[in-house]
Amino acid sequence: MIDPGRLERRSTELSRIAGRGPSVSRLGLSADEQHARELVGGWLTARGATVRRDAAANLFARFPGEGATILVGSHLDSVPEGGRFDGALGVLCAVEAVESLVDAKVKLRRPIEVVAWADEEGARFGVGLFGSTAAFGRLAPGVADRRDRDGISIAEALRALGEHADPADARRDPKELAAYLELHIEQGPRLERAGLPLGVVSDIVGIYHARVAVRGRADHAGATVMTARADALAAASEMVLAVERIARNRSDSVGTVGEIAVRPGAKNVVPGECIFSLDLRAARDHDDLVRDVLDAVTDIASARGVEASVDDLARVPATALDPTIRDVLKRAAKSVGVDAPMLVSGAGHDAQNPALSGVPTGMIFVRSTGGSHTPREFASIYDATLGAQALANAIKELAT
Ligand code: GLV
Ligand code: MN
Ligand code: MN
């Protein structure tokens, strides 16, 4: 049985790491994320697990067994000024599910590993799903050289955490894994509207992440007549609106520009350079959406006499999760009294990497309110307990 009191106490303890009230800013590959890994690793070491970190700073806690492993977990990092539940609840419930099986002395045949993936959000270096991408051998070459705003590279951040190897060395053989399970808050309103505490994920959207650099010409804001300007911010603004227009015109797509920086950044200087992020997603194939947005960027740049270059950060295809594991999770939800609906995830998840590498993969969603990537996100301890119990039941079915 899941211990709701322990789950809640640990959730509170974890949320204090880089937290202020309901707000959490625990960025990937930071000392705060490491501190969270140490806390979680400590709980599982105390239960007899063998705990290790890999070259990409992922944390694994292993309970031995025979044959291929059941891997279960989520991530411990957050976006800046995010909430307590995105990622963290999946790790907490994985720990609780496995501990409940240990407490009940359930004889599991297969090895079980709890995982806390490093830097899922990519908030600091721009590379989302970092740890799971490394573990499944999908990191693009040169990723470790990407730098944050202070000029610190991923490789340097990893060294500061005590990891000196190439993060690509984190690769493990997907054939060692019998299944990957991840519990996550829904981050949207569908379960709340349906009055249901749990859902099962059928598919995860395709995601494209990039940075666009627009280069115009910095000049005097008073002396430069309007017809003689190459204003990088004005051009970028048109591009931002094009992202919104293109995504709005497609029923299954979303497009967001969530970061923008202007140089030199003074009220009396025509902006010479503007760098902004692109986050484009579609439930099915997102190639057309990406192509239309990049075409618009090129057209606007040429019409305005500025240069635009696009730095691709990540492209993750839309991912269908495993039908057999979906059935296991549906049954597990049923076993706690929930007729869980199938949902498509509009958020990206580490589960995409094992799924794309051929590991039978499934996800449980827990009802959440208040949206997500904000301190308003919330899941009740009652719903989290049901989710953890369903997860424990699914692990038991797969591991015995
Ligand atoms: C992960 O939170 C994402 O950006 O979908
Ligand atoms: Mn997130
Ligand atoms: Mn997440």
Coordinates of N, CA and C and ligand atoms in Angstrom, one line a residue, residues 74-75 77 85-88 120-121 129 182 184-185 187 347-350 363 372-373, ligand 3:
S74 N 10.9 9.8 -13.7 CA 10.6 11.0 -14.5 C 11.8 12.0 -14.2
H75 N 11.6 13.3 -14.1 CA 12.7 14.2 -14.0 C 12.6 15.1 -12.7
D77 N 14.2 18.3 -12.5 CA 14.4 19.7 -12.8 C 13.1 20.4 -13.1
F85 N 5.3 20.0 -9.2 CA 4.8 18.7 -9.6 C 5.3 18.1 -10.9
D86 N 5.6 19.0 -11.8 CA 6.0 18.6 -13.2 C 7.3 17.9 -13.0
G87 N 7.3 16.6 -13.3 CA 8.5 15.8 -13.2 C 8.7 15.2 -11.8
A88 N 8.7 16.1 -10.8 CA 9.0 15.7 -9.4 C 8.0 14.6 -9.0
E120 N 15.4 17.6 -18.0 CA 14.3 17.4 -19.0 C 13.9 18.6 -19.6
E121 N 13.9 19.8 -18.9 CA 13.2 21.0 -19.4 C 14.1 21.7 -20.4
L129 N 15.0 17.2 -22.7 CA 15.1 15.8 -22.6 C 16.6 15.4 -22.6
E182 N 6.3 5.9 -16.8 CA 6.5 7.2 -16.3 C 5.1 7.8 -15.9
H184 N 3.1 11.2 -14.6 CA 3.3 12.7 -14.8 C 2.0 13.4 -14.5
I185 N 2.1 14.6 -14.0 CA 0.8 15.3 -14.0 C 0.4 15.6 -15.4
Q187 N -1.0 18.3 -16.7 CA -0.6 19.7 -17.1 C -1.6 20.4 -17.9
A347 N 2.6 18.0 -23.9 CA 3.9 18.2 -23.4 C 4.8 17.1 -23.8
G348 N 6.1 17.5 -24.0 CA 7.1 16.5 -24.3 C 7.5 15.7 -23.0
H349 N 8.0 14.5 -23.1 CA 8.3 13.7 -22.0 C 9.6 12.9 -22.3
D350 N 10.3 12.6 -21.2 CA 11.5 11.7 -21.4 C 11.0 10.3 -21.9
M363 N 2.8 5.7 -20.1 CA 2.7 6.8 -19.2 C 1.3 6.9 -18.5
S372 N 0.4 24.4 -16.0 CA 1.8 23.8 -15.6 C 2.8 24.8 -16.1
H373 N 4.0 24.6 -15.7 CA 5.2 25.5 -15.9 C 4.9 26.8 -15.2
Ligands
MN3 MN 7.8 17.2 -17.1

